[in-house]
XYZ file of C-alpha atoms in Angstrom:
741
model
C 16.264 -24.533 31.735
C 17.829 -21.948 29.363
C 15.958 -21.314 26.092
C 17.660 -22.980 23.124
C 19.123 -20.494 20.611
C 17.068 -21.624 17.585
C 17.051 -18.581 15.230
C 15.134 -18.638 12.024
C 16.768 -20.090 8.955
C 17.793 -17.928 6.025
C 18.639 -18.761 2.335
C 15.395 -20.540 1.813
C 15.743 -19.234 -1.845
C 18.603 -21.733 -2.348
C 16.051 -24.528 -2.218
C 13.796 -22.955 -4.878
C 13.768 -23.611 -8.608
C 11.827 -22.462 -11.671
C 8.935 -24.466 -13.242
C 6.857 -23.801 -16.326
C 3.787 -21.616 -16.120
C 0.507 -23.491 -16.322
C -2.588 -21.420 -17.046
C -6.097 -22.498 -16.173
C -8.387 -19.792 -17.658
C -10.392 -19.575 -20.764
C -12.032 -16.642 -22.639
C -15.312 -15.322 -21.230
C -18.507 -15.542 -23.368
C -19.263 -12.094 -24.773
C -22.336 -10.558 -23.095
C -23.565 -8.819 -26.296
C -23.941 -9.788 -30.001
C -22.038 -7.447 -32.319
C -25.143 -6.170 -34.091
C -26.821 -5.271 -30.781
C -23.640 -3.559 -29.564
C -23.233 -1.469 -32.801
C -26.624 0.136 -32.188
C -25.939 0.812 -28.461
C -22.459 2.245 -28.873
C -23.464 4.192 -31.982
C -26.095 6.154 -29.945
C -23.673 6.824 -27.180
C -21.099 8.176 -29.702
C -23.679 10.504 -31.233
C -24.261 11.989 -27.710
C -20.511 12.343 -27.208
C -19.933 14.031 -30.506
C -22.809 16.492 -29.846
C -21.479 17.346 -26.386
C -17.904 17.844 -27.628
C -19.153 20.327 -30.200
C -20.770 22.351 -27.360
C -17.553 22.389 -25.307
C -15.425 25.652 -25.452
C -12.421 25.082 -27.720
C -9.938 26.321 -25.220
C -11.271 23.812 -22.678
C -9.988 20.933 -24.876
C -6.440 20.050 -23.991
C -4.544 19.870 -27.231
C -7.972 19.753 -28.918
C -8.896 16.491 -27.193
C -11.964 15.646 -25.127
C -12.028 13.030 -22.408
C -14.676 10.341 -22.151
C -15.470 7.748 -19.448
C -15.571 4.250 -20.971
C -17.086 1.733 -18.603
C -15.992 -1.863 -19.235
C -18.440 -4.678 -18.816
C -17.642 -6.438 -15.513
C -16.504 -9.504 -17.374
C -13.552 -7.545 -18.754
C -11.981 -5.904 -15.795
C -8.908 -8.121 -15.792
C -5.840 -6.832 -17.569
C -6.487 -9.192 -20.582
C -9.832 -7.477 -21.168
C -8.317 -4.100 -22.031
C -9.546 -2.879 -25.427
C -6.118 -2.331 -26.949
C -7.127 -2.811 -30.616
C -10.126 -0.496 -30.482
C -8.240 2.420 -28.863
C -5.331 2.024 -31.365
C -7.692 1.802 -34.343
C -9.250 5.214 -33.583
C -6.276 7.037 -32.143
C -7.806 7.112 -28.686
C -5.480 7.381 -25.595
C -5.964 5.926 -22.205
C -5.059 8.608 -19.670
C -6.357 7.029 -16.489
C -8.904 4.772 -14.943
C -10.774 4.139 -11.714
C -12.653 1.222 -10.229
C -16.440 1.451 -10.184
C -19.615 -0.553 -9.848
C -21.703 -1.348 -12.907
C -25.095 -3.019 -13.439
C -24.747 -4.162 -17.111
C -27.649 -4.618 -19.391
C -26.742 -8.203 -20.032
C -24.261 -10.829 -18.889
C -22.537 -11.305 -15.494
C -23.737 -8.731 -12.946
C -26.969 -7.844 -14.812
C -28.979 -9.540 -12.091
C -27.431 -7.442 -9.311
C -29.389 -4.293 -8.537
C -26.384 -2.633 -6.886
C -24.039 -3.658 -9.701
C -20.736 -5.470 -9.423
C -17.087 -4.449 -9.711
C -16.139 -2.924 -13.063
C -13.575 -0.306 -14.391
C -14.055 3.077 -15.853
C -11.388 4.077 -18.427
C -10.619 7.736 -19.046
C -10.093 7.864 -22.820
C -8.907 10.990 -24.687
C -9.493 11.762 -28.353
C -10.080 14.470 -30.957
C -13.568 15.097 -32.234
C -12.389 13.571 -35.472
C -11.422 10.289 -33.679
C -14.846 9.848 -32.134
C -16.481 10.708 -35.469
C -14.288 8.070 -37.256
C -15.275 5.563 -34.523
C -18.983 6.291 -35.143
C -18.672 6.072 -38.902
C -16.819 2.755 -38.944
C -19.362 0.893 -36.890
C -21.510 -0.106 -39.860
C -18.614 -1.829 -41.625
C -17.018 -3.720 -38.731
C -15.696 -7.168 -39.550
C -17.204 -9.557 -37.048
C -13.926 -11.531 -36.731
C -11.741 -8.409 -36.254
C -10.047 -7.523 -32.933
C -11.856 -4.165 -33.013
C -15.164 -6.102 -32.921
C -13.925 -8.281 -30.085
C -13.158 -5.079 -28.141
C -16.496 -3.317 -28.938
C -18.551 -6.016 -27.044
C -16.423 -5.229 -23.942
C -17.873 -1.735 -23.616
C -20.869 -1.239 -21.275
C -21.112 2.585 -21.605
C -19.348 5.569 -23.151
C -20.032 9.232 -22.279
C -18.314 12.528 -22.236
C -16.874 13.386 -18.832
C -18.747 16.323 -17.446
C -17.653 19.241 -15.169
C -19.736 17.951 -12.279
C -17.893 14.534 -12.519
C -14.704 16.345 -11.763
C -15.883 18.307 -8.692
C -15.472 16.337 -5.501
C -17.357 17.610 -2.492
C -18.805 21.064 -1.760
C -17.117 24.392 -2.313
C -17.636 27.742 -0.594
C -18.969 30.670 -2.815
C -16.093 32.749 -1.706
C -12.383 31.780 -1.761
C -11.461 28.132 -1.493
C -8.011 26.566 -1.061
C -8.235 23.750 -3.591
C -6.275 20.782 -4.953
C -6.444 20.128 -8.741
C -5.613 16.753 -10.173
C -4.727 16.816 -13.812
C -4.077 13.911 -16.238
C -0.597 14.846 -17.295
C 2.281 12.906 -18.896
C 5.283 15.241 -19.087
C 6.623 13.412 -22.160
C 3.319 13.852 -24.107
C 1.370 16.757 -22.673
C 3.944 19.476 -22.327
C 2.640 21.363 -25.415
C -0.747 22.302 -23.793
C 0.592 23.057 -20.268
C 0.604 26.843 -21.016
C -2.926 26.620 -22.529
C -4.090 25.084 -19.211
C -2.561 27.909 -17.202
C -4.256 30.515 -19.454
C -7.548 28.708 -19.071
C -7.237 28.643 -15.284
C -6.421 32.350 -15.344
C -9.476 33.015 -17.512
C -11.527 31.126 -15.049
C -10.184 33.252 -12.198
C -8.440 30.276 -10.505
C -5.038 31.182 -9.018
C -2.606 28.367 -9.613
C 0.618 27.877 -7.437
C 2.740 26.095 -10.034
C 5.702 26.178 -7.657
C 3.804 23.952 -5.297
C 2.857 20.977 -7.474
C 3.770 17.238 -7.466
C 4.200 15.239 -10.659
C 3.619 11.477 -10.452
C 3.067 8.873 -13.185
C 0.140 10.132 -15.257
C -0.994 12.784 -12.726
C -0.113 16.389 -11.858
C -1.245 17.547 -8.396
C -1.608 21.279 -8.054
C -2.275 23.766 -5.279
C -4.707 26.529 -6.140
C -7.294 29.047 -4.911
C -10.713 29.934 -6.349
C -14.396 30.636 -5.750
C -17.128 28.068 -6.365
C -18.008 29.766 -9.673
C -14.383 29.752 -10.810
C -14.023 26.050 -9.904
C -17.082 25.205 -11.859
C -15.711 26.928 -14.944
C -12.215 25.364 -14.531
C -13.882 21.812 -14.254
C -14.744 22.127 -17.998
C -11.022 21.660 -18.944
C -10.913 18.191 -20.442
C -7.816 16.785 -18.820
C -8.750 17.636 -15.192
C -9.505 14.475 -13.291
C -10.565 16.054 -10.005
C -11.005 19.242 -8.090
C -11.462 19.213 -4.316
C -11.012 21.383 -1.300
C -7.392 21.283 -0.113
C -7.212 18.914 2.889
C -5.618 20.263 6.043
C -2.938 18.681 8.176
C -4.113 16.517 11.045
C -4.001 18.121 14.500
C -1.479 16.748 16.925
C -1.985 16.442 20.651
C 0.294 17.862 23.340
C 1.439 15.192 25.851
C 0.624 15.929 29.554
C 3.396 15.916 32.193
C 3.031 13.391 34.998
C 3.357 14.440 38.557
C 6.026 12.564 40.325
C 4.646 9.725 42.337
C 7.934 8.450 43.818
C 7.034 4.938 42.529
C 10.231 4.657 40.507
C 12.956 6.498 38.838
C 14.143 6.514 35.289
C 17.775 5.615 34.486
C 18.663 6.877 31.005
C 21.432 4.983 29.252
C 24.746 6.691 28.497
C 25.762 4.501 25.679
C 25.676 5.262 22.014
C 23.085 3.530 19.832
C 23.488 -0.183 19.361
C 24.079 0.202 15.590
C 25.573 3.462 14.373
C 25.605 2.360 10.640
C 22.133 3.709 9.819
C 19.764 6.386 11.013
C 15.948 6.649 11.182
C 14.135 9.609 9.765
C 11.222 11.182 11.649
C 9.014 13.879 10.227
C 7.131 15.695 13.051
C 6.949 18.901 15.111
C 10.615 19.079 15.931
C 12.689 18.808 19.150
C 13.203 21.471 21.759
C 16.638 22.670 22.578
C 16.651 20.887 25.973
C 15.466 17.542 24.677
C 16.990 14.549 26.576
C 18.063 12.566 23.492
C 21.374 14.372 22.741
C 23.320 11.159 22.233
C 20.836 9.687 19.760
C 18.633 12.286 18.157
C 19.359 15.340 15.961
C 16.830 18.068 15.328
C 16.973 19.262 11.708
C 15.335 22.697 11.062
C 13.305 23.243 7.747
C 14.907 24.721 4.696
C 14.170 28.446 4.193
C 12.856 27.783 0.694
C 9.870 26.058 2.321
C 7.312 28.075 4.245
C 7.190 26.084 7.404
C 7.880 28.892 9.911
C 9.153 28.933 13.476
C 8.577 26.090 15.939
C 5.447 25.895 18.074
C 5.770 24.652 21.705
C 2.882 22.174 21.443
C 4.309 20.739 18.204
C 7.726 20.359 19.804
C 6.236 18.447 22.692
C 4.560 16.088 20.192
C 7.716 15.682 18.218
C 9.587 15.019 21.522
C 7.058 12.282 22.439
C 7.226 10.702 19.027
C 11.069 10.554 19.273
C 10.941 9.040 22.780
C 8.526 6.310 21.460
C 11.009 5.505 18.759
C 14.046 5.404 20.914
C 12.624 3.694 23.997
C 9.051 2.541 23.330
C 6.587 2.902 26.225
C 8.860 3.850 29.083
C 8.590 2.347 32.544
C 10.515 3.248 35.737
C 13.947 1.680 35.853
C 16.915 1.368 33.637
C 16.106 1.833 29.919
C 17.853 -0.064 27.152
C 20.030 1.978 24.813
C 18.370 2.822 21.555
C 18.869 0.595 18.498
C 19.815 3.472 16.213
C 20.148 7.292 15.854
C 17.355 9.480 14.712
C 17.209 12.442 12.371
C 14.127 14.367 13.390
C 12.981 16.753 10.642
C 10.754 19.578 11.818
C 7.983 19.938 9.246
C 5.464 21.879 11.370
C 5.671 25.532 12.217
C 3.809 28.856 12.669
C 3.612 29.699 9.011
C 1.484 26.711 8.105
C -2.139 27.494 7.170
C -5.097 25.472 5.967
C -3.627 25.624 2.557
C -0.114 24.446 3.484
C -0.584 20.726 2.917
C 1.700 20.826 -0.184
C 4.245 22.819 1.592
C 4.901 20.060 4.112
C 4.510 17.252 1.614
C 7.063 18.873 -0.972
C 9.470 19.471 1.897
C 9.361 15.782 2.806
C 9.619 14.818 -0.846
C 12.652 16.929 -1.179
C 14.295 15.233 1.855
C 13.576 11.692 0.695
C 14.877 12.550 -2.835
C 18.296 13.469 -1.266
C 18.673 10.787 1.361
C 18.809 7.005 1.876
C 17.154 6.227 5.261
C 16.201 2.536 5.590
C 13.493 3.367 8.141
C 11.064 6.267 8.360
C 8.230 7.198 10.781
C 5.258 9.331 9.883
C 2.837 10.465 12.660
C 1.462 13.385 10.576
C -0.426 13.694 7.397
C -3.556 15.049 5.804
C -6.790 14.995 7.761
C -8.353 13.082 4.832
C -9.789 9.580 4.733
C -8.597 7.143 2.058
C -10.951 6.718 -0.954
C -11.614 3.762 -3.150
C -11.374 5.414 -6.529
C -8.856 8.205 -6.171
C -5.254 8.329 -4.998
C -3.912 11.427 -3.304
C -0.702 13.396 -3.793
C 0.663 12.394 -0.389
C 0.087 8.624 -1.008
C 1.581 8.944 -4.577
C 4.574 10.686 -3.223
C 5.200 8.146 -0.548
C 4.674 5.150 -2.792
C 6.984 6.673 -5.374
C 9.826 6.758 -2.816
C 9.020 3.297 -1.377
C 8.628 1.314 -4.569
C 12.132 0.234 -4.845
C 11.964 -1.655 -1.514
C 15.048 -0.089 0.168
C 12.885 1.887 2.612
C 10.490 0.663 5.300
C 8.068 3.472 6.331
C 5.414 3.274 9.004
C 2.480 5.717 8.808
C -0.130 6.397 11.532
C -3.652 5.620 10.470
C -5.196 8.476 12.462
C -7.215 8.879 15.682
C -10.747 8.993 14.266
C -11.905 5.447 14.824
C -14.756 6.530 17.126
C -16.329 8.744 14.472
C -19.165 7.647 12.199
C -18.245 5.946 8.832
C -16.596 7.138 6.644
C -14.872 9.659 8.903
C -13.585 6.647 10.937
C -11.637 5.298 7.968
C -7.830 5.324 7.812
C -6.159 8.622 6.990
C -3.980 9.465 4.036
C -1.162 8.404 3.364
C -1.622 5.176 5.425
C -3.299 3.786 2.359
C 0.165 3.520 0.719
C 0.627 -0.018 -0.467
C 4.349 0.097 -0.032
C 4.239 1.254 3.656
C 3.114 -0.180 6.956
C -0.062 1.461 8.190
C -0.095 1.308 11.971
C -3.091 1.540 14.293
C -3.272 1.537 18.115
C -4.218 -1.161 20.550
C -4.984 -0.960 24.228
C -2.339 -3.384 25.021
C -0.508 -6.420 23.635
C -1.090 -9.061 26.413
C -4.064 -11.486 26.364
C -7.320 -9.629 26.130
C -6.039 -6.698 23.986
C -8.255 -4.980 21.498
C -8.182 -2.026 19.264
C -8.012 1.368 20.896
C -11.446 2.920 20.310
C -9.808 6.088 18.679
C -7.675 4.056 16.175
C -8.968 4.608 12.677
C -10.212 1.512 10.854
C -10.055 -0.038 7.359
C -10.420 -1.329 4.889
C -7.871 0.289 2.693
C -8.164 0.642 -1.072
C -8.016 -2.286 -3.422
C -5.271 -3.454 -3.805
C -4.278 -2.977 -0.209
C -7.570 -3.731 1.497
C -5.886 -4.959 4.790
C -5.245 -1.593 6.492
C -4.069 -1.042 9.086
C -1.318 -3.522 8.594
C -0.595 -3.809 12.336
C -1.597 -2.240 15.600
C 0.676 -1.661 18.604
C 0.091 -0.225 22.064
C -0.726 3.455 21.715
C -2.175 4.190 25.089
C -5.782 4.497 26.473
C -7.235 6.838 29.150
C -6.543 4.530 32.027
C -3.131 3.390 30.810
C -1.447 6.016 28.592
C 1.694 5.804 26.498
C 4.679 7.278 28.391
C 7.624 9.260 27.236
C 10.809 10.755 28.494
C 10.841 14.508 28.728
C 13.528 16.848 30.139
C 14.399 16.346 33.674
C 14.268 13.417 33.187
C 10.546 13.320 33.732
C 7.582 11.432 32.221
C 4.854 12.758 30.012
C 1.952 10.753 28.754
C -0.600 10.668 25.895
C -2.630 8.400 23.692
C -2.598 7.966 19.875
C -1.470 6.236 16.711
C 1.204 8.890 16.686
C 3.056 6.794 19.321
C 2.221 3.252 18.225
C 3.710 4.054 14.826
C 7.237 4.924 15.954
C 7.114 2.085 18.444
C 6.757 -0.358 15.520
C 9.596 1.363 13.619
C 11.622 0.898 16.812
C 11.034 -2.904 16.433
C 12.226 -2.740 12.880
C 15.294 -0.878 14.004
C 16.028 -3.545 16.565
C 15.851 -6.280 13.892
C 18.192 -4.418 11.599
C 20.595 -3.562 14.496
C 20.834 -7.182 15.729
C 20.851 -8.970 12.416
C 22.464 -6.408 10.157
C 22.400 -7.171 6.351
C 21.178 -10.646 7.049
C 17.648 -9.184 7.006
C 16.646 -7.116 4.107
C 14.067 -4.356 4.405
C 11.265 -6.459 2.818
C 12.359 -9.331 5.199
C 11.976 -7.012 8.221
C 8.489 -5.996 6.923
C 7.581 -9.687 6.424
C 8.810 -10.685 9.876
C 6.797 -7.941 11.606
C 3.534 -8.976 9.846
C 4.250 -12.669 10.180
C 4.762 -12.550 13.885
C 1.728 -10.415 14.633
C -1.151 -12.146 16.361
C -4.914 -11.665 16.046
C -7.144 -13.764 18.338
C -10.232 -13.007 16.199
C -10.630 -9.215 16.015
C -11.995 -7.881 12.707
C -9.373 -7.430 10.041
C -10.782 -3.900 9.358
C -9.870 -2.933 13.006
C -6.453 -4.582 13.565
C -5.231 -5.736 10.191
C -2.800 -8.700 10.539
C -2.825 -8.210 14.373
C -0.883 -6.692 17.235
C 2.813 -6.389 16.624
C 5.055 -8.719 18.560
C 7.095 -6.577 20.948
C 9.851 -9.164 21.714
C 12.570 -9.382 19.064
C 13.515 -12.851 20.255
C 10.023 -14.168 19.667
C 10.007 -12.669 16.205
C 13.159 -14.410 15.195
C 13.418 -17.584 17.264
C 11.793 -20.945 16.961
C 10.046 -22.752 19.715
C 9.872 -26.575 20.249
C 8.107 -28.136 17.308
C 8.570 -25.139 15.141
C 10.776 -23.908 12.370
C 10.829 -20.628 10.475
C 12.480 -20.169 7.078
C 13.162 -16.895 5.294
C 13.270 -16.703 1.412
C 14.454 -13.462 -0.197
C 15.576 -12.506 -3.591
C 14.180 -11.269 -6.931
C 11.445 -12.747 -9.031
C 11.549 -12.630 -12.819
C 8.433 -11.443 -14.578
C 6.261 -14.100 -16.092
C 8.268 -16.831 -14.522
C 7.166 -19.315 -11.758
C 9.441 -19.875 -8.788
C 8.737 -23.077 -6.916
C 9.598 -22.653 -3.150
C 9.651 -25.914 -1.163
C 8.232 -25.930 2.350
C 10.900 -27.885 4.318
C 9.777 -30.992 6.144
C 11.897 -33.817 7.660
C 12.284 -37.121 5.908
C 10.170 -38.934 8.433
C 6.451 -38.799 8.177
C 5.059 -36.342 10.754
C 2.132 -37.278 12.900
C -1.151 -35.420 13.827
C -1.727 -31.890 12.587
C 0.818 -29.672 10.900
C 0.339 -25.863 10.761
C 1.854 -23.936 7.883
C 1.965 -20.067 7.998
C 3.425 -18.014 5.225
C 3.766 -14.168 4.557
C 4.810 -12.619 1.382
C 5.905 -8.956 1.131
C 7.126 -6.852 -1.783
C 7.164 -3.284 -2.995
C 6.618 -2.027 -6.493
C 5.983 0.816 -8.841
C 2.522 2.298 -8.603
C 0.206 4.169 -11.045
C -1.981 6.787 -9.219
C -3.901 7.565 -12.398
C -5.224 4.053 -12.559
C -6.131 3.280 -8.906
C -8.012 0.166 -9.784
C -4.764 -1.192 -11.187
C -2.533 0.654 -8.823
C 0.286 -1.794 -8.410
C 2.496 -2.827 -11.292
C 3.299 -6.231 -9.747
C 1.224 -9.111 -8.435
C 1.734 -12.654 -7.276
C -0.346 -15.662 -8.200
C 0.616 -18.087 -5.489
C -0.420 -21.751 -5.731
C 0.001 -24.195 -2.789
C 0.640 -27.826 -3.782
C 0.606 -29.866 -0.581
C 1.269 -33.404 -1.855
C 3.534 -34.334 -4.810
C 1.607 -37.526 -5.651
C -1.934 -36.177 -5.544
C -3.464 -34.653 -8.716
C -6.623 -32.940 -9.728
C -9.155 -35.501 -10.950
C -10.398 -32.985 -13.530
C -6.969 -32.888 -15.069
C -7.311 -34.866 -18.236
C -3.663 -35.733 -18.552
C -1.604 -36.180 -15.402
C 1.464 -34.041 -15.332
C 3.865 -35.004 -12.502
C 5.182 -31.417 -12.433
C 1.892 -30.069 -11.348
C 0.259 -31.839 -8.383
C -3.138 -30.717 -7.221
C -3.500 -27.283 -5.586
C -5.098 -26.509 -2.175
C -6.501 -23.249 -0.835
C -4.050 -21.149 1.096
C -4.194 -17.436 0.381
C -7.884 -16.676 0.141
C -9.585 -13.426 -0.446
C -9.656 -10.947 2.367
C -12.703 -10.196 4.389
C -14.592 -7.464 2.571
C -16.939 -4.786 3.921
C -20.399 -3.953 2.734
C -19.127 -0.681 1.304
C -16.481 -2.270 -0.932
C -16.664 -5.266 -3.291
C -13.475 -7.051 -3.917
C -12.477 -7.170 -7.528
C -12.162 -10.629 -9.032
C -8.418 -10.839 -8.912
C -7.549 -7.894 -6.660
C -5.872 -10.051 -3.919
C -3.167 -11.120 -6.406
C -2.033 -7.498 -6.542
C -1.717 -6.862 -2.827
C 1.841 -6.212 -1.672
C 1.188 -8.250 1.468
C -0.208 -11.774 1.625
C -0.334 -13.731 4.864
C -2.290 -16.791 5.867
C -2.035 -20.124 7.646
C -3.561 -23.511 7.150
C -3.869 -26.660 9.308
C -3.228 -29.932 7.444
C -3.077 -33.593 8.554
C 0.537 -34.701 8.323
C -0.512 -37.547 5.989
C -1.719 -34.995 3.457
C 1.702 -33.489 3.072
C 4.476 -34.667 0.844
C 7.133 -32.350 -0.478
C 4.676 -29.378 -0.273
C 5.558 -26.301 -2.388
C 4.445 -22.773 -3.195
C 4.433 -21.955 -6.968
C 5.016 -18.209 -7.165
C 4.058 -16.612 -10.434
C 5.101 -12.934 -10.730
C 2.678 -11.082 -13.011
C 3.640 -7.679 -14.250
C 1.294 -5.096 -15.752
C 1.213 -1.497 -16.950
C -1.783 0.751 -17.776
C -3.134 0.354 -21.296
C -1.477 -2.933 -21.936
C -3.464 -6.204 -22.051
C -0.284 -8.381 -21.826
C 2.595 -8.355 -19.490
C 5.159 -5.628 -20.345
C 8.334 -7.123 -21.929
C 10.789 -5.077 -19.898
C 9.191 -5.289 -16.423
C 11.786 -5.023 -13.710
C 12.668 -7.992 -11.455
C 10.650 -7.979 -8.231
C 12.340 -7.873 -4.798
C 10.368 -9.994 -2.316
C 10.512 -11.671 1.062
C 8.755 -14.801 2.127
C 8.619 -16.148 5.715
C 7.234 -19.658 6.239
C 6.668 -21.252 9.660
C 5.968 -24.935 10.047
C 4.571 -26.201 13.339
C 4.212 -29.778 14.616
C 3.419 -30.313 18.306
C 4.361 -34.010 18.032
C 7.800 -33.244 16.802
C 9.663 -31.123 19.441
C 12.991 -31.502 17.556
C 11.529 -30.372 14.231
C 14.151 -27.513 14.021
C 17.024 -29.941 14.385
C 15.574 -32.439 11.797
C 15.267 -29.640 9.260
C 18.740 -28.350 9.977
C 20.147 -31.905 9.403
C 18.280 -32.422 6.192
C 18.749 -29.040 4.409
C 22.377 -28.047 4.418
C 21.598 -24.960 2.195
C 19.675 -23.406 5.100
C 21.696 -21.299 7.518
C 20.487 -19.997 10.783
C 20.386 -16.232 10.955
C 22.133 -15.373 14.191
C 22.261 -11.921 15.823
C 25.558 -10.078 15.856
C 25.230 -9.439 19.593
C 23.275 -11.227 22.316
C 19.531 -10.172 22.337
C 18.543 -9.623 25.901
C 15.566 -11.466 27.319
C 12.548 -9.129 27.417
C 10.998 -8.429 30.762
C 7.359 -7.037 31.072
C 6.963 -6.599 27.319
């Protein structure tokens, strides 16, 4: 019997409406009495003032020192930010980072290893800190400044050794300097910093720098002694050795076995209205992708150099994976879209050329509008919990608007000892898909042993997002090379473009009916994980059949919601069910995706947008603790719980709300469901603000919901009949039935 053409429903947002916001939180009990805190903080300020006086004057940016202010763990939420205290003493927040703290009293004081907290980097003049100290004896107990004072666990001057990350060679080092810098505020002391660096005998390359929100990333060179001296400069956040680019492997040619021939298509791409950008080693002049791929040589203003044969082979393999996937003998399907392959690797690159490649890519992305991008290269640098790198910042800056879907390979270090096995930068980007490798996608699949593992940073703990077949020793990923012939290799370099190929297929078949966030949501939503650790495979292995991603089986219905959320408001999204009462168990799966602006100088509060999603399964059931029943707010039930966390990283109290991807499923008895809904509260934030910013942008989102009921094979038709606003999203051309996927 032919499969019924039941494609997912769109326009779910037409069913949604706004409801009032209902808060359920109170103020925490302060961990310290004001009198006790005045004595504690007063002594800390005495130490800070003494140490500032001993600091060279020319090491103080605009005459200001920088302190690390650790908040008590009870106050790490946005509402706990000490706005009044900083304003009172003309102190400026220039950054922050997540940390662990064992407070003297209050929540977490019983934990020897400490619990999640936040360090604020606070800048001020010597006079500001002296005024702070002098005023302590006269604080009004009912003032906002007093309320803020009890939130402080510790306060100390940031020291040079705090800024030096890792070891340095006594002789010359290629280094990366991260400076707290806001171009609108700090431009007056930029020249002073350059003079101090010259005095410290550190050679800055100001032409190779990247400015993001609150941070300036610089390429430089210096000895261990010069780095130690430069680290005294107050607004420096970090100095580390410059990471190098990851190595790329050269695919091996297969000997002809006579077991089958390749038939390369002669048709143009299925959709010629868009192109995919690839950044890799380039394409050789005789590459077999003339109809669909264009090699673009690097600009002469960037020191990339001439092509290298091994890098060209790698770029050719990546392009083959994007156009055709893992090739098998026989006739290949024509590609979904054309590819612009930017050669970003060459013979002039050295261990200090990381910024050269990054800035070249930044330049391209600033002048183009590709909807899909594939990265199989990046720094040989593991993601960290408390620092954001230049590459990740650059990528998130470009992806924050939601018009681009980028996939980034997580790296091939999964068989190394922790932390070297952790995902590689910039796959920790919260606005991108981080792709690992599996040894297959049929039953019994698992992570390829070389595929780097998570978790990512918080927010963004679930990394990789997806895995896809990347080849293993006894079953390697196969590519088309000139001839045509077949080459083979293994790596996340190839699983990554294979996932972007799926995204291109969704766009080619469904056009503008699927937004970029919708494509991202569908890829994650359709992934399957039979029980592998989230740290290894993320949300699971990517579904390789576009029909299965977009079609509904018997007893199943998929609904897509897209649109923009307004800051501070609550959108109520109904979960469609038929009028009749269903029987047995009902499974509801939901996946939210969005992209947003990020703040690399405050990695603990990296994303500016979060979702507080409440699941209300039954319209007539209410929380017994609710003093006064309000028919608008039925009882909630667990749906999106916290992610699995590793021993190395404690999840912050509300961090899961700020993840740009949320996916989960629940099983409910049908009798427990009556007009179920998701209440979606968009929370906006910005560094240094304890309340939501007034002018936060609307948030572009996509939500995919699947409802499954084995006892109702015609569920799709019943939903279609009940909800006239829902419209099936049909492909523009027939999607072929996949064979041997």
